[in-house]
Amino acid sequence: MSKVKVGIVISTIFSLIIMSSLCGAEVSIKGVKLVGSFHTSPTTEAIKKMIPAFEAKYGAKVSIVEETYATMHERQMSEFIAHTGAYDVIEYPYQWLAEYASGGHVANLYDFINDPEVYDPAFDMDDWIKPVLLTYGDWEGGLYAIPNKFDIYIGVFRKDLYENAGINPPATWRELRVASEKLTSGDIYGLAIPLKVDDPMMCSFHPFLWSYGGDYFDDNKYPIFNTESGVAAIKTLKSLLPYMPEGILNWGYDEVQTAMQQGKIAYMLQWHAFLPGLQDPETSKVVGKIGYDLSPGTPLCRIQSLGGWAVGIAADSRHKVAAWKFIEFIQSKENALKFALGGGSSARRSVLTNPKVTEVQPWTPVLLKALENSHGRPRILNWMEVQHTIATGFNDILLGKIDPEKGLNKIAAKVYEEMQRVGYHPEETGPKPKY
Amino acid sequence: MICRKEEKPLAYLLILPATIILGVLTLYPFGFMIYLSVHRWKASLSYIPKSFVGLSHFVRLFQDEFFWSAMSVTFRFLVFVVLIEFFLGLFLALILSREIKGRNLIRSLFLLPMMLAPVVVGLIWRFILNDEVGILNYFFSLIHLPPQSWLGDVNTALGAIMLVDVWQWTPFMILVLLAGLQSLPDEPFEAAKIDGASAWQTFKFITIPLLKPAILIALLFRTIDAYRIFDIIYVMTYGGPKTSTETLSLYVYRNGFRHYDMGYTAALSLVMLVIIIAISQGYIKFMVKE
């Protein structure tokens, strides 16, 4: 072999080694056993189906511990506080991000994204819809999660009923009230909004509050939902109750979904991740009769509520690199597309704009439009506690036990104390609200 | 027994292991609970240091609507279930104390619910009371009644939990009262019969007074148990809807393991402990007096 040929062979081998290390293919996680804490949901079912392919590719093992929403926070947090390192990959709703990231319970993903030996450029961070990525994962400049299940609260209506009555899909709360009044008759209710205390009540209230120009807190975390906008929002929500089923204050997302599937309601506010259930003839009586629109608003604006689940890495994990490779795998462009074609929901732009996905999920254009003007839940250290206080207070207002102005001030006073207890300084804005 | 002087060190040595175990398992947690109750400690946010807050948790507690709501739920639950279980248990114990056919089999069947773990009981009843697929609503539909959201409605959820508790723990009442009935002497009953006392008079003036110790024991145990109910509610409603089934135990749990507000949780636990000690003392004094 001539010297030139030997030189070519050696330089090729070196180039391959350098290139492969840059592509991150050199990372070996063979033999690692990962444990993931995931929410019991169709998304997790889809992820579980991806595990054999991940295990075959990397030689690592993955087991998933499923939790319901009600128990997930306490299970994850108990492990974090005890520093057991029981979980490597964790799924969590982004409203817990402030507590998880501030408390040092989750790892900063930039440590892996910025490491060329670990990060696979094919993961393409630029493909994520930026506002969603930042809402789900950004905390004080770090990135603590990647979107796992993207969700927007939208308006879902019975096209047939609206068309027969000659009504356009409502753009404002007022139009929704008029339409609901007209369509409430016999066994059909004009409207159903999940109003069960805690998460459903709060998520339903967000678009009301925001569309009236209100918000929950100012920069000092002083409660401001008891201002004029908040009062208008809760009064508007209350004015819609007569067109909703009895007991709606005990209905969560599932109950509202079931009522829509059974053809008992004309309009609902719902997370778009629930919508595939309306297209399944085995569970739904309204297949082909459903239309999708933004949540209504005021003539001022229609602001959409962003929900969803994110996936990150536990700070105590002993296999962080392997955990990142797993996240990279389940949320790769290829798997995200497969997942969406199977009815799942992804916040990747390449997936949401894919015509094949739009064919399977006809509400996709509404989501893209919704993203132009959407807000996320407040990301505060004690959202679980504050949410319960606010939602319980709202329940009293909607039941008529207390008038809206006084009720909101009473809730605000409680929340003021709760914010102080975790180290916020609402007193820098003003004194405790009086009621 | 009085120890001789030279035996004293041995006596101390013998009780030392038990004292150490008791100290580690009981006194240390109890002392730590008291320490925490006067400190602010948010366990989920470890960067906030523990700080001494004096009695402020106790002041907060008395102004806390959720605490009073939990107190109300706990006592409504306690009074209803203990009374219903007592009267039902007494009635069934009186029947089972007679010579009836298949008595042993019936007794064994009655004891079955008590043998099940509360979590299992909660799950079984959650299915029975499910508004979509529950068998109770199925029976409702057979008689053309609308389905009810037993566990999802603030008006029915606590009642549903009470029903489950009565189902599971009435056998305990039966067991204790039946044992009490069978240990009663025959003579007073024979004397009453000779004196021409009616069945009601015998029951009122002989059975009940003689049964009092067993009744008090049964009531004391069930009161303590009902006061600290947790698992069935955790499985069935998690304290909801709203706070309609949130008892003190659930509220303590919510503050401890959902909000990780450990100082306040310790203060709540301490108050809970004081209440149950007061109730138990009341029962015990009554028993001693009787």
XYZ file of C-alpha atoms in Angstrom, chain B residues 2-203:
202
model
C -40.438 -3.493 95.358
C -36.879 -3.900 94.093
C -34.097 -4.451 96.485
C -31.391 -1.800 96.306
C -28.866 -4.100 94.613
C -31.434 -5.091 91.924
C -32.116 -1.527 90.785
C -29.313 -1.273 88.179
C -30.474 -4.543 86.677
C -34.042 -3.267 86.505
C -32.916 -0.120 84.683
C -30.818 -2.213 82.329
C -33.780 -4.431 81.518
C -36.078 -1.579 80.663
C -33.373 0.239 78.701
C -33.976 -1.452 75.288
C -37.713 -0.772 75.469
C -37.043 2.821 76.535
C -34.641 3.372 73.642
C -37.073 1.898 71.086
C -39.927 3.948 72.500
C -37.751 7.069 72.504
C -36.650 6.631 68.909
C -40.028 5.654 67.528
C -42.343 7.840 69.583
C -40.699 10.539 71.631
C -38.290 11.790 68.977
C -40.988 12.210 66.253
C -43.285 13.796 68.814
C -40.590 16.222 69.946
C -39.713 17.001 66.324
C -43.386 17.681 65.595
C -43.509 20.210 68.443
C -40.263 21.779 67.186
C -41.653 22.028 63.649
C -44.955 23.486 64.802
C -43.164 26.653 65.881
C -40.984 26.869 62.768
C -41.635 27.767 59.146
C -40.313 25.064 56.836
C -41.303 24.711 53.199
C -39.751 21.348 52.386
C -40.134 21.649 48.610
C -38.137 24.893 48.544
C -35.055 23.901 50.466
C -33.314 27.221 49.793
C -35.740 28.950 52.174
C -34.168 28.342 55.619
C -36.215 27.082 58.568
C -37.175 29.992 60.770
C -38.721 30.298 64.222
C -42.252 31.710 64.022
C -43.480 31.204 67.580
C -47.174 30.453 67.825
C -48.095 32.055 64.504
C -49.064 28.703 62.955
C -51.645 28.242 65.706
C -52.991 31.756 65.184
C -53.219 31.076 61.444
C -54.950 27.793 62.103
C -57.791 29.402 63.991
C -58.309 31.885 61.133
C -58.080 29.202 58.469
C -61.427 28.473 56.785
C -60.160 25.190 55.355
C -59.258 24.027 58.857
C -62.743 24.784 60.168
C -64.300 23.160 57.136
C -62.194 20.021 57.756
C -63.159 20.108 61.433
C -66.834 20.307 60.517
C -66.561 17.438 57.995
C -64.652 15.306 60.517
C -67.184 15.749 63.297
C -70.216 15.347 61.051
C -68.671 12.156 59.735
C -67.699 10.939 63.179
C -71.047 11.551 64.851
C -73.102 10.067 62.012
C -71.071 6.938 61.396
C -70.459 6.097 65.040
C -74.146 6.480 65.921
C -75.423 4.571 62.897
C -72.841 1.814 63.377
C -73.694 1.593 67.055
C -77.460 1.267 66.669
C -77.187 -1.018 63.650
C -74.478 -3.067 65.368
C -76.533 -3.385 68.560
C -79.616 -4.443 66.627
C -77.722 -7.092 64.683
C -75.818 -8.263 67.758
C -79.123 -8.803 69.586
C -80.399 -10.888 66.669
C -77.194 -12.887 66.408
C -77.137 -13.544 70.152
C -80.273 -15.639 69.786
C -80.344 -19.243 68.688
C -81.100 -18.836 64.999
C -80.435 -21.194 62.123
C -77.082 -20.682 60.365
C -75.937 -18.254 63.061
C -72.255 -19.086 62.673
C -72.345 -18.646 58.907
C -74.152 -15.297 59.217
C -71.619 -14.131 61.814
C -68.723 -15.016 59.516
C -70.332 -13.227 56.570
C -70.919 -10.117 58.667
C -67.237 -10.017 59.566
C -66.004 -10.102 55.974
C -66.003 -6.317 55.255
C -63.925 -5.687 58.372
C -61.239 -8.029 57.153
C -60.689 -6.098 53.926
C -58.035 -3.406 53.680
C -59.621 0.081 53.590
C -57.883 0.807 50.270
C -59.532 -2.240 48.717
C -62.881 -1.239 50.209
C -62.455 2.266 48.772
C -61.678 0.930 45.309
C -64.598 -1.524 45.331
C -67.038 1.191 46.355
C -65.593 3.668 43.903
C -66.608 1.267 41.146
C -70.004 0.591 42.698
C -70.723 4.331 42.977
C -69.222 5.303 39.611
C -71.743 7.482 37.784
C -71.062 5.934 34.357
C -70.481 2.230 34.987
C -71.437 1.818 38.665
C -73.919 -0.869 39.601
C -75.841 1.467 41.905
C -76.749 3.771 39.037
C -77.624 0.709 36.980
C -80.236 -0.226 39.594
C -81.429 3.385 39.545
C -81.908 3.162 35.786
C -84.000 -0.003 36.202
C -86.533 1.966 38.194
C -86.270 4.957 35.829
C -84.367 7.187 38.224
C -81.690 9.505 36.803
C -78.066 8.502 37.437
C -76.353 10.286 40.314
C -72.789 11.442 40.575
C -72.443 10.024 44.087
C -68.814 10.909 44.588
C -68.693 13.931 42.291
C -71.451 15.954 43.907
C -70.753 18.075 46.981
C -74.186 17.165 48.322
C -73.786 13.390 48.179
C -70.056 12.673 48.434
C -69.783 12.727 52.237
C -72.937 10.616 52.550
C -71.428 8.062 50.165
C -68.246 7.876 52.239
C -70.329 7.456 55.407
C -72.204 4.595 53.776
C -68.940 2.831 52.997
C -67.628 3.310 56.515
C -70.886 1.969 57.991
C -70.675 -1.025 55.650
C -67.138 -1.797 56.688
C -67.179 -1.076 60.414
C -70.641 -2.050 61.655
C -69.303 -5.637 61.975
C -66.798 -4.360 64.521
C -69.665 -3.050 66.639
C -71.475 -6.355 66.200
C -68.402 -8.281 67.290
C -67.752 -6.280 70.460
C -71.409 -6.014 71.472
C -72.078 -9.673 70.747
C -69.135 -10.648 72.952
C -70.561 -8.340 75.625
C -74.049 -9.853 75.321
C -72.766 -13.399 75.580
C -70.804 -12.635 78.727
C -73.843 -11.257 80.601
C -74.943 -13.339 83.640
C -78.242 -15.223 83.313
C -79.517 -14.480 86.823
C -80.744 -10.891 86.379
C -82.663 -11.937 83.247
C -84.247 -14.884 85.047
C -85.217 -12.640 87.952
C -86.756 -10.122 85.557
C -88.727 -12.882 83.885
C -90.069 -14.084 87.245
C -90.983 -10.475 88.140
C -92.953 -10.204 84.879
C -90.799 -7.597 83.165
C -91.597 -6.953 79.494
C -88.948 -7.501 76.793
C -88.443 -3.732 76.488
C -88.097 -3.304 80.256
C -85.563 -6.135 80.385
C -83.606 -4.563 77.541
